[in-house]
Amino acid sequence: MALQEEEDEDRSCRCSDAAPLGGPLVIAALVTAVLSGYCLLVYGSAEDDASRVLKQSAVGFGSAAVLACLLCHITDPGTPQPDLDDPGPSDEADEALRIRDKILPDNTTHWKQKWCRECRLWRPHRCGHCHYCGRCVLRLDHHCFLMGTCVGERNMR
């Protein structure tokens, strides 16, 4: 019984794990280094008004880019919730039981719903499993190493 519980914990979705901050911190350091070098080397000795405006604009846009990177990192990309009334397949090893035909509520779109072995849930429409994060993400686009998170439904734009 204890072995079964350990296997269930190993295969459970790691949705609560925090993403590492390495990507956003590296981006922040790179943007800061580029802006500092640009402001010092290109506009360091410039005294005219146009140069000051360009320097302030570069710092403002660079700060906005770093802020957008950090906001994207801390925003959850969208995690599907398991439906307790819809149990999984009787045999997860059988590929035929892991895939079933479904119809969206508009009654026009047919799609194949898959059972995620790692997260132990039926994946909703356009949901994918990220093997880097170890979790399912709604409308998974890709895993962005620079942002340090997946790009999905809630942080796509």
mmCIF file of N, CA, C and O in Angstrom, residues 109-154:
data_model
loop_
_atom_site.group_PDB
_atom_site.id
_atom_site.type_symbol
_atom_site.label_atom_id
_atom_site.label_comp_id
_atom_site.label_asym_id
_atom_site.label_seq_id
_atom_site.Cartn_x
_atom_site.Cartn_y
_atom_site.Cartn_z
ATOM 1 N N THR A 109 -17.214 20.709 -33.467
ATOM 2 C CA THR A 109 -15.805 20.356 -33.425
ATOM 3 C C THR A 109 -15.608 19.022 -32.729
ATOM 4 O O THR A 109 -15.946 18.866 -31.563
ATOM 5 N N HIS A 110 -15.053 18.065 -33.477
ATOM 6 C CA HIS A 110 -14.703 16.763 -32.922
ATOM 7 C C HIS A 110 -13.203 16.756 -32.646
ATOM 8 O O HIS A 110 -12.414 17.261 -33.438
ATOM 9 N N TRP A 111 -12.821 16.191 -31.523
ATOM 10 C CA TRP A 111 -11.411 16.122 -31.168
ATOM 11 C C TRP A 111 -11.160 14.882 -30.325
ATOM 12 O O TRP A 111 -12.084 14.270 -29.810
ATOM 13 N N LYS A 112 -9.907 14.505 -30.219
ATOM 14 C CA LYS A 112 -9.535 13.330 -29.446
ATOM 15 C C LYS A 112 -8.982 13.779 -28.098
ATOM 16 O O LYS A 112 -7.979 14.476 -28.045
ATOM 17 N N GLN A 113 -9.653 13.379 -27.041
ATOM 18 C CA GLN A 113 -9.223 13.731 -25.683
ATOM 19 C C GLN A 113 -8.283 12.644 -25.177
ATOM 20 O O GLN A 113 -8.540 11.459 -25.335
ATOM 21 N N LYS A 114 -7.179 13.083 -24.554
ATOM 22 C CA LYS A 114 -6.167 12.139 -24.070
ATOM 23 C C LYS A 114 -6.090 12.175 -22.549
ATOM 24 O O LYS A 114 -6.263 13.210 -21.927
ATOM 25 N N TRP A 115 -5.773 11.034 -21.990
ATOM 26 C CA TRP A 115 -5.552 10.903 -20.560
ATOM 27 C C TRP A 115 -4.075 11.172 -20.294
ATOM 28 O O TRP A 115 -3.193 10.577 -20.906
ATOM 29 N N CYS A 116 -3.777 12.096 -19.386
ATOM 30 C CA CYS A 116 -2.394 12.397 -19.013
ATOM 31 C C CYS A 116 -1.993 11.475 -17.869
ATOM 32 O O CYS A 116 -2.568 11.551 -16.777
ATOM 33 N N ARG A 117 -1.009 10.649 -18.118
ATOM 34 C CA ARG A 117 -0.560 9.705 -17.085
ATOM 35 C C ARG A 117 0.121 10.418 -15.930
ATOM 36 O O ARG A 117 0.008 9.994 -14.789
ATOM 37 N N GLU A 118 0.852 11.467 -16.221
ATOM 38 C CA GLU A 118 1.603 12.164 -15.172
ATOM 39 C C GLU A 118 0.686 12.969 -14.254
ATOM 40 O O GLU A 118 0.835 12.941 -13.037
ATOM 41 N N CYS A 119 -0.250 13.711 -14.831
ATOM 42 C CA CYS A 119 -1.139 14.558 -14.029
ATOM 43 C C CYS A 119 -2.421 13.843 -13.622
ATOM 44 O O CYS A 119 -3.163 14.354 -12.786
ATOM 45 N N ARG A 120 -2.664 12.692 -14.220
ATOM 46 C CA ARG A 120 -3.813 11.851 -13.896
ATOM 47 C C ARG A 120 -5.133 12.601 -14.090
ATOM 48 O O ARG A 120 -5.946 12.709 -13.183
ATOM 49 N N LEU A 121 -5.313 13.128 -15.319
ATOM 50 C CA LEU A 121 -6.560 13.800 -15.673
ATOM 51 C C LEU A 121 -6.776 13.712 -17.173
ATOM 52 O O LEU A 121 -5.839 13.491 -17.934
ATOM 53 N N TRP A 122 -8.037 13.879 -17.571
ATOM 54 C CA TRP A 122 -8.362 13.978 -18.992
ATOM 55 C C TRP A 122 -8.028 15.394 -19.422
ATOM 56 O O TRP A 122 -8.505 16.362 -18.853
ATOM 57 N N ARG A 123 -7.185 15.526 -20.430
ATOM 58 C CA ARG A 123 -6.780 16.855 -20.887
ATOM 59 C C ARG A 123 -7.923 17.549 -21.616
ATOM 60 O O ARG A 123 -8.514 16.982 -22.525
ATOM 61 N N PRO A 124 -8.214 18.797 -21.247
ATOM 62 C CA PRO A 124 -9.235 19.561 -21.984
ATOM 63 C C PRO A 124 -8.763 19.870 -23.413
ATOM 64 O O PRO A 124 -7.604 19.644 -23.770
ATOM 65 N N HIS A 125 -9.655 20.439 -24.214
ATOM 66 C CA HIS A 125 -9.342 20.799 -25.600
ATOM 67 C C HIS A 125 -8.147 21.745 -25.639
ATOM 68 O O HIS A 125 -8.080 22.716 -24.895
ATOM 69 N N ARG A 126 -7.177 21.457 -26.505
ATOM 70 C CA ARG A 126 -5.955 22.239 -26.727
ATOM 71 C C ARG A 126 -5.040 22.290 -25.512
ATOM 72 O O ARG A 126 -4.207 23.182 -25.394
ATOM 73 N N CYS A 127 -5.179 21.368 -24.602
ATOM 74 C CA CYS A 127 -4.301 21.292 -23.436
ATOM 75 C C CYS A 127 -3.133 20.367 -23.768
ATOM 76 O O CYS A 127 -3.294 19.378 -24.472
ATOM 77 N N GLY A 128 -1.963 20.704 -23.262
ATOM 78 C CA GLY A 128 -0.789 19.875 -23.499
ATOM 79 C C GLY A 128 -0.002 19.673 -22.220
ATOM 80 O O GLY A 128 -0.151 20.419 -21.253
ATOM 81 N N HIS A 129 0.852 18.658 -22.215
ATOM 82 C CA HIS A 129 1.682 18.378 -21.048
ATOM 83 C C HIS A 129 3.097 18.872 -21.330
ATOM 84 O O HIS A 129 3.711 18.502 -22.329
ATOM 85 N N CYS A 130 3.615 19.731 -20.469
ATOM 86 C CA CYS A 130 4.983 20.239 -20.596
ATOM 87 C C CYS A 130 5.914 19.303 -19.844
ATOM 88 O O CYS A 130 5.770 19.117 -18.636
ATOM 89 N N HIS A 131 6.855 18.733 -20.546
ATOM 90 C CA HIS A 131 7.763 17.788 -19.920
ATOM 91 C C HIS A 131 8.876 18.500 -19.143
ATOM 92 O O HIS A 131 9.546 17.872 -18.335
ATOM 93 N N TYR A 132 9.062 19.793 -19.369
ATOM 94 C CA TYR A 132 10.045 20.553 -18.593
ATOM 95 C C TYR A 132 9.475 20.933 -17.225
ATOM 96 O O TYR A 132 10.157 20.844 -16.215
ATOM 97 N N CYS A 133 8.222 21.393 -17.214
ATOM 98 C CA CYS A 133 7.569 21.770 -15.955
ATOM 99 C C CYS A 133 6.957 20.570 -15.247
ATOM 100 O O CYS A 133 6.713 20.611 -14.047
ATOM 101 N N GLY A 134 6.642 19.515 -16.005
ATOM 102 C CA GLY A 134 6.031 18.330 -15.430
ATOM 103 C C GLY A 134 4.567 18.532 -15.084
ATOM 104 O O GLY A 134 4.078 17.996 -14.095
ATOM 105 N N ARG A 135 3.837 19.316 -15.918
ATOM 106 C CA ARG A 135 2.425 19.554 -15.645
ATOM 107 C C ARG A 135 1.690 19.849 -16.939
ATOM 108 O O ARG A 135 2.297 20.198 -17.953
ATOM 109 N N CYS A 136 0.366 19.719 -16.872
ATOM 110 C CA CYS A 136 -0.474 20.061 -18.015
ATOM 111 C C CYS A 136 -0.771 21.558 -17.994
ATOM 112 O O CYS A 136 -0.920 22.151 -16.924
ATOM 113 N N VAL A 137 -0.845 22.146 -19.189
ATOM 114 C CA VAL A 137 -1.071 23.583 -19.331
ATOM 115 C C VAL A 137 -2.174 23.792 -20.364
ATOM 116 O O VAL A 137 -2.140 23.202 -21.449
ATOM 117 N N LEU A 138 -3.164 24.623 -20.025
ATOM 118 C CA LEU A 138 -4.245 24.944 -20.955
ATOM 119 C C LEU A 138 -3.693 25.745 -22.129
ATOM 120 O O LEU A 138 -2.934 26.699 -21.941
ATOM 121 N N ARG A 139 -4.076 25.351 -23.342
ATOM 122 C CA ARG A 139 -3.611 25.999 -24.578
ATOM 123 C C ARG A 139 -2.091 26.149 -24.590
ATOM 124 O O ARG A 139 -1.557 27.221 -24.892
ATOM 125 N N LEU A 140 -1.394 25.069 -24.293
ATOM 126 C CA LEU A 140 0.069 25.095 -24.252
ATOM 127 C C LEU A 140 0.614 25.492 -25.616
ATOM 128 O O LEU A 140 0.323 24.860 -26.624
ATOM 129 N N ASP A 141 1.394 26.562 -25.639
ATOM 130 C CA ASP A 141 2.058 26.989 -26.855
ATOM 131 C C ASP A 141 3.476 26.423 -26.873
ATOM 132 O O ASP A 141 3.845 25.691 -27.773
ATOM 133 N N HIS A 142 4.270 26.771 -25.863
ATOM 134 C CA HIS A 142 5.629 26.245 -25.753
ATOM 135 C C HIS A 142 6.168 26.542 -24.358
ATOM 136 O O HIS A 142 5.575 27.302 -23.598
ATOM 137 N N HIS A 143 7.283 25.924 -24.027
ATOM 138 C CA HIS A 143 7.979 26.235 -22.784
ATOM 139 C C HIS A 143 9.077 27.228 -23.138
ATOM 140 O O HIS A 143 9.928 26.956 -23.979
ATOM 141 N N CYS A 144 9.055 28.373 -22.512
ATOM 142 C CA CYS A 144 10.027 29.426 -22.796
ATOM 143 C C CYS A 144 11.106 29.411 -21.724
ATOM 144 O O CYS A 144 10.836 29.698 -20.557
ATOM 145 N N PHE A 145 12.313 29.078 -22.125
ATOM 146 C CA PHE A 145 13.416 29.031 -21.166
ATOM 147 C C PHE A 145 13.827 30.436 -20.723
ATOM 148 O O PHE A 145 14.307 30.611 -19.603
ATOM 149 N N LEU A 146 13.652 31.427 -21.586
ATOM 150 C CA LEU A 146 14.011 32.789 -21.207
ATOM 151 C C LEU A 146 13.072 33.338 -20.138
ATOM 152 O O LEU A 146 13.490 34.072 -19.253
ATOM 153 N N MET A 147 11.797 32.990 -20.230
ATOM 154 C CA MET A 147 10.834 33.418 -19.217
ATOM 155 C C MET A 147 10.825 32.478 -18.023
ATOM 156 O O MET A 147 10.326 32.832 -16.964
ATOM 157 N N GLY A 148 11.292 31.271 -18.213
ATOM 158 C CA GLY A 148 11.335 30.312 -17.121
ATOM 159 C C GLY A 148 9.984 29.701 -16.818
ATOM 160 O O GLY A 148 9.742 29.252 -15.706
ATOM 161 N N THR A 149 9.082 29.680 -17.805
ATOM 162 C CA THR A 149 7.744 29.129 -17.600
ATOM 163 C C THR A 149 7.152 28.732 -18.944
ATOM 164 O O THR A 149 7.724 29.003 -19.999
ATOM 165 N N CYS A 150 5.996 28.100 -18.887
ATOM 166 C CA CYS A 150 5.269 27.761 -20.111
ATOM 167 C C CYS A 150 4.469 28.967 -20.572
ATOM 168 O O CYS A 150 4.032 29.781 -19.767
ATOM 169 N N VAL A 151 4.257 29.036 -21.870
ATOM 170 C CA VAL A 151 3.373 30.042 -22.430
ATOM 171 C C VAL A 151 2.068 29.322 -22.732
ATOM 172 O O VAL A 151 2.040 28.367 -23.502
ATOM 173 N N GLY A 152 1.000 29.765 -22.066
ATOM 174 C CA GLY A 152 -0.294 29.103 -22.201
ATOM 175 C C GLY A 152 -1.433 30.099 -22.225
ATOM 176 O O GLY A 152 -1.246 31.287 -22.509
ATOM 177 N N GLU A 153 -2.595 29.614 -21.867
ATOM 178 C CA GLU A 153 -3.836 30.385 -21.977
ATOM 179 C C GLU A 153 -3.806 31.711 -21.200
ATOM 180 O O GLU A 153 -4.253 32.740 -21.680
ATOM 181 N N ARG A 154 -3.282 31.703 -19.991
ATOM 182 C CA ARG A 154 -3.404 32.888 -19.133
ATOM 183 C C ARG A 154 -2.248 33.871 -19.242
ATOM 184 O O ARG A 154 -2.331 34.986 -18.733
#
